[in-house]
Coordinates of N, CA and C in Angstrom, one line a residue:
M2 N -2.7 19.8 2.1 CA -1.5 19.1 1.6 C -1.8 18.5 0.3
S3 N -1.0 18.8 -0.7 CA -1.2 18.2 -2.1 C -0.9 16.7 -2.0
R4 N -1.3 16.0 -3.1 CA -1.0 14.6 -3.2 C 0.5 14.4 -3.3
A5 N 1.2 15.2 -4.0 CA 2.6 15.0 -4.2 C 3.3 15.3 -2.8
D6 N 2.9 16.3 -2.1 CA 3.4 16.6 -0.8 C 3.2 15.5 0.2
R7 N 2.0 14.9 0.1 CA 1.7 13.8 1.0 C 2.6 12.6 0.7
R8 N 2.7 12.3 -0.6 CA 3.6 11.1 -0.9 C 5.0 11.4 -0.5
A9 N 5.5 12.6 -0.7 CA 6.9 12.9 -0.3 C 7.0 12.8 1.2
S10 N 6.0 13.2 2.0 CA 6.0 13.1 3.4 C 6.1 11.6 3.8
L11 N 5.2 10.8 3.2 CA 5.2 9.4 3.5 C 6.5 8.7 3.1
K12 N 7.1 9.1 2.0 CA 8.4 8.5 1.6 C 9.4 8.8 2.6
Q13 N 9.4 10.0 3.2 CA 10.4 10.4 4.2 C 10.1 9.7 5.5
A14 N 8.8 9.6 5.9 CA 8.5 8.9 7.1 C 8.7 7.4 7.1
Y15 N 8.5 6.8 6.1 CA 8.6 5.3 6.0 C 9.9 4.8 5.3
G16 N 10.6 5.7 4.7 CA 11.9 5.4 4.1 C 11.9 4.2 3.2
E17 N 12.7 3.2 3.5 CA 12.9 2.0 2.7 C 11.6 1.2 2.7
L18 N 10.8 1.2 3.7 CA 9.5 0.5 3.7 C 8.6 1.0 2.6
Y19 N 8.5 2.3 2.4 CA 7.7 2.8 1.3 C 8.2 2.3 0.0
A20 N 9.5 2.4 -0.2 CA 10.1 1.9 -1.5 C 9.8 0.4 -1.7
E21 N 9.9 -0.4 -0.7 CA 9.8 -1.8 -0.8 C 8.3 -2.2 -1.0
V22 N 7.4 -1.6 -0.3 CA 6.0 -1.9 -0.5 C 5.5 -1.4 -1.9
S23 N 6.0 -0.3 -2.3 CA 5.7 0.2 -3.7 C 6.2 -0.8 -4.7
R24 N 7.4 -1.3 -4.5 CA 8.0 -2.3 -5.5 C 7.1 -3.6 -5.5
L25 N 6.8 -4.0 -4.3 CA 6.0 -5.3 -4.2 C 4.6 -5.1 -4.9
V26 N 4.0 -4.0 -4.7 CA 2.7 -3.8 -5.3 C 2.8 -3.6 -6.9
R27 N 3.9 -2.9 -7.3 CA 4.1 -2.7 -8.7 C 4.4 -4.0 -9.4
E28 N 5.2 -4.9 -8.7 CA 5.5 -6.2 -9.3 C 4.3 -7.1 -9.3
A29 N 3.5 -7.0 -8.3 CA 2.3 -7.8 -8.3 C 1.3 -7.3 -9.4
D30 N 1.3 -6.0 -9.6 CA 0.4 -5.4 -10.6 C -1.0 -6.0 -10.6
P31 N -1.7 -5.9 -9.5 CA -3.0 -6.6 -9.4 C -4.0 -6.2 -10.4
I32 N -4.0 -5.0 -10.9 CA -5.0 -4.6 -11.8 C -4.4 -4.6 -13.3
R33 N -3.2 -5.0 -13.4 CA -2.5 -5.1 -14.7 C -2.3 -3.8 -15.4
L34 N -2.2 -2.7 -14.6 CA -1.9 -1.4 -15.2 C -0.5 -1.3 -15.7
I35 N 0.5 -1.8 -15.0 CA 1.9 -1.7 -15.4 C 2.0 -2.5 -16.7
A36 N 1.4 -3.6 -16.7 CA 1.5 -4.5 -17.9 C 1.0 -3.8 -19.2
I37 N 0.1 -2.9 -19.1 CA -0.4 -2.2 -20.3 C 0.3 -0.8 -20.5
G38 N 1.4 -0.6 -19.7 CA 2.2 0.6 -20.0 C 2.0 1.8 -19.0
A39 N 1.4 1.6 -17.9 CA 1.3 2.6 -16.9 C 2.6 2.9 -16.3
P40 N 2.9 4.1 -15.8 CA 4.2 4.4 -15.2 C 4.5 3.6 -13.9
D41 N 5.7 3.5 -13.6 CA 6.1 2.7 -12.5 C 5.5 3.1 -11.1
D42 N 5.2 4.4 -11.1 CA 4.6 4.9 -9.8 C 3.1 4.8 -9.8
E43 N 2.5 4.1 -10.7 CA 1.0 4.0 -10.8 C 0.3 3.7 -9.5
Y44 N 0.9 2.8 -8.7 CA 0.2 2.4 -7.5 C 0.7 3.1 -6.3
D45 N 1.5 4.2 -6.4 CA 2.0 4.9 -5.3 C 0.9 5.6 -4.5
V46 N -0.2 6.0 -5.1 CA -1.3 6.5 -4.3 C -1.9 5.5 -3.4
E47 N -2.1 4.3 -3.9 CA -2.6 3.2 -3.1 C -1.6 2.8 -2.0
V48 N -0.4 2.8 -2.3 CA 0.7 2.5 -1.3 C 0.6 3.6 -0.2
S49 N 0.3 4.9 -0.6 CA 0.3 6.0 0.3 C -0.9 5.9 1.3
T50 N -1.9 5.1 0.9 CA -3.0 4.9 1.9 C -3.0 3.5 2.6
I51 N -2.2 2.6 2.0 CA -2.0 1.3 2.7 C -1.0 1.5 3.9
L52 N 0.1 2.1 3.7 CA 1.2 2.2 4.7 C 0.7 2.8 6.0
P53 N -0.1 3.9 6.0 CA -0.5 4.4 7.3 C -1.5 3.5 8.1
R54 N -2.1 2.5 7.4 CA -3.0 1.6 8.0 C -2.3 0.3 8.5
L55 N -1.1 0.1 8.2 CA -0.4 -1.1 8.6 C -0.3 -1.3 10.1
H56 N -0.4 -0.2 10.8 CA -0.3 -0.3 12.3 C -1.5 -1.1 12.8
E57 N -2.6 -1.2 12.0 CA -3.7 -2.0 12.4 C -3.5 -3.5 12.3
A58 N -2.5 -3.9 11.5 CA -2.2 -5.3 11.1 C -1.5 -6.1 12.2
T59 N -2.1 -7.2 12.5 CA -1.4 -8.2 13.4 C -1.1 -9.5 12.7
S60 N -1.4 -9.6 11.4 CA -1.2 -10.8 10.7 C -1.2 -10.5 9.2
A61 N -0.8 -11.5 8.4 CA -0.9 -11.3 6.9 C -2.3 -11.2 6.5
S62 N -3.2 -11.8 7.2 CA -4.6 -11.7 6.9 C -5.1 -10.3 7.0
D63 N -4.7 -9.6 8.1 CA -5.0 -8.2 8.3 C -4.5 -7.3 7.2
V64 N -3.2 -7.6 6.8 CA -2.6 -6.8 5.7 C -3.4 -7.1 4.4
H65 N -3.9 -8.3 4.2 CA -4.7 -8.6 3.0 C -6.0 -7.8 3.0
R66 N -6.6 -7.7 4.1 CA -7.9 -6.9 4.2 C -7.6 -5.5 3.9
I67 N -6.5 -4.9 4.5 CA -6.2 -3.5 4.3 C -5.9 -3.2 2.8
V68 N -5.0 -4.1 2.2 CA -4.7 -3.9 0.8 C -5.9 -4.0 -0.1
Y69 N -6.7 -5.0 0.1 CA -7.9 -5.1 -0.7 C -8.9 -3.9 -0.5
E70 N -9.1 -3.5 0.7 CA -10.0 -2.4 1.0 C -9.5 -1.1 0.3
E71 N -8.2 -0.9 0.3 CA -7.6 0.3 -0.4 C -7.8 0.2 -1.9
F72 N -7.6 -0.9 -2.5 CA -7.7 -1.0 -3.9 C -9.2 -0.9 -4.3
V73 N -10.1 -1.4 -3.5 CA -11.5 -1.2 -3.8 C -11.9 0.3 -3.6
R74 N -11.3 0.9 -2.6 CA -11.6 2.3 -2.4 C -11.2 3.2 -3.6
W75 N -10.1 2.9 -4.2 CA -9.6 3.7 -5.3 C -10.1 3.3 -6.7
F76 N -10.4 2.0 -6.8 CA -10.8 1.5 -8.2 C -12.2 1.0 -8.2
D77 N -12.8 0.7 -7.2 CA -14.1 0.0 -7.0 C -13.9 -1.5 -7.1
A78 N -14.9 -2.3 -6.6 CA -14.7 -3.7 -6.5 C -14.6 -4.4 -7.9
D79 N -15.3 -3.9 -8.9 CA -15.3 -4.5 -10.2 C -13.9 -4.4 -10.8
I80 N -13.3 -3.3 -10.7 CA -11.9 -3.1 -11.3 C -10.9 -3.8 -10.4
A81 N -11.0 -3.6 -9.1 CA -10.1 -4.2 -8.2 C -10.0 -5.8 -8.3
G82 N -11.1 -6.4 -8.7 CA -11.1 -7.8 -8.9 C -11.3 -8.5 -7.5
P83 N -11.2 -9.9 -7.6 CA -11.5 -10.7 -6.4 C -10.3 -10.5 -5.3
P84 N -10.7 -10.7 -4.1 CA -9.7 -10.5 -3.0 C -8.5 -11.5 -3.2
E85 N -8.7 -12.6 -3.8 CA -7.7 -13.6 -3.9 C -6.5 -13.1 -4.6
I86 N -6.6 -12.2 -5.5 CA -5.4 -11.8 -6.3 C -4.5 -10.9 -5.4
Y87 N -4.9 -10.5 -4.2 CA -4.1 -9.7 -3.3 C -3.4 -10.5 -2.2
V88 N -3.7 -11.8 -2.2 CA -3.1 -12.6 -1.1 C -1.6 -12.6 -1.1
A89 N -1.0 -13.0 -2.2 CA 0.4 -13.1 -2.3 C 1.2 -11.8 -2.0
V90 N 0.7 -10.7 -2.6 CA 1.4 -9.4 -2.3 C 1.2 -9.0 -0.8
S91 N 0.0 -9.3 -0.3 CA -0.2 -9.0 1.1 C 0.7 -9.8 2.0
E92 N 0.9 -11.0 1.7 CA 1.9 -11.9 2.5 C 3.3 -11.3 2.4
E93 N 3.7 -10.9 1.2 CA 5.0 -10.3 1.0 C 5.1 -9.0 1.8
I94 N 4.1 -8.2 1.8 CA 4.1 -6.9 2.6 C 4.2 -7.2 4.1
W95 N 3.4 -8.2 4.5 CA 3.5 -8.6 6.0 C 4.9 -9.0 6.3
N96 N 5.5 -9.9 5.5 CA 6.9 -10.4 5.8 C 7.9 -9.2 5.8
T97 N 7.7 -8.3 4.9 CA 8.6 -7.1 4.8 C 8.4 -6.3 6.1
C98 N 7.2 -6.1 6.5 CA 7.0 -5.4 7.8 C 7.6 -6.1 9.0
Q99 N 7.5 -7.4 9.0 CA 8.0 -8.1 10.1 C 9.5 -8.0 10.2
R100 N 10.2 -7.9 9.0 CA 11.6 -7.7 9.0 C 12.0 -6.2 9.2
S101 N 11.1 -5.3 9.1 CA 11.4 -3.9 9.2 C 11.3 -3.4 10.6
A102 N 12.3 -2.6 11.0 CA 12.2 -2.0 12.3 C 11.2 -0.8 12.3
E103 N 10.7 -0.4 11.1 CA 9.9 0.7 10.9 C 8.4 0.5 11.0
A104 N 7.9 -0.7 10.9 CA 6.5 -1.0 10.8 C 6.2 -2.4 11.3
P105 N 4.9 -2.7 11.4 CA 3.7 -2.0 11.0 C 3.2 -1.0 12.0
N106 N 3.7 -0.9 13.1 CA 3.1 0.0 14.2 C 3.5 1.4 14.1
R107 N 3.2 2.0 12.9 CA 3.5 3.4 12.6 C 2.4 4.1 11.9
E108 N 2.2 5.3 12.2 CA 1.3 6.1 11.4 C 2.2 7.2 10.8
A109 N 1.8 7.7 9.6 CA 2.5 8.8 9.1 C 2.2 10.0 9.9
P110 N 3.1 11.0 9.9 CA 2.9 12.2 10.7 C 1.6 12.9 10.2
G111 N 0.8 13.2 11.1 CA -0.5 13.9 10.8 C -1.5 13.1 10.2
D112 N -1.4 11.8 10.1 CA -2.3 10.9 9.4 C -3.1 10.1 10.4
H113 N -4.3 10.6 10.8 CA -5.1 9.9 11.8 C -6.4 9.4 11.2
H114 N -6.7 9.8 9.9 CA -8.0 9.5 9.3 C -7.9 8.8 8.0
G115 N -6.7 8.2 7.7 CA -6.5 7.6 6.4 C -6.1 8.6 5.4
G116 N -5.4 8.2 4.3 CA -4.9 9.1 3.4 C -5.9 9.6 2.4
V117 N -5.5 10.6 1.6 CA -6.4 11.1 0.6 C -5.6 11.0 -0.7
R118 N -6.2 10.8 -1.8 CA -5.6 10.7 -3.1 C -5.4 12.0 -3.6

């Protein structure tokens, strides 16, 4: 499955939750890529690997761990920066998941090993 197909599948599977988490991460802009002119979908790959892992989360702290791990995975620790810059967006994602009937206890169809970029 191509990256674009995987993202389309996740958008369909998670619906509004995908859009909301993508918006939250984009607005947080933890690596400051949007601020320097990156496209609005710059963090969609990271969102595509964060969402399937949210079923692991039982707290905002768990979401923080997941979000930070995925940013380190895609950008490495030096570029991702310190974990503290992900606290606020992780709390917002957790609150969004708590309000959503769709998550966090969902995996994307066919995703049992984490996403691929």
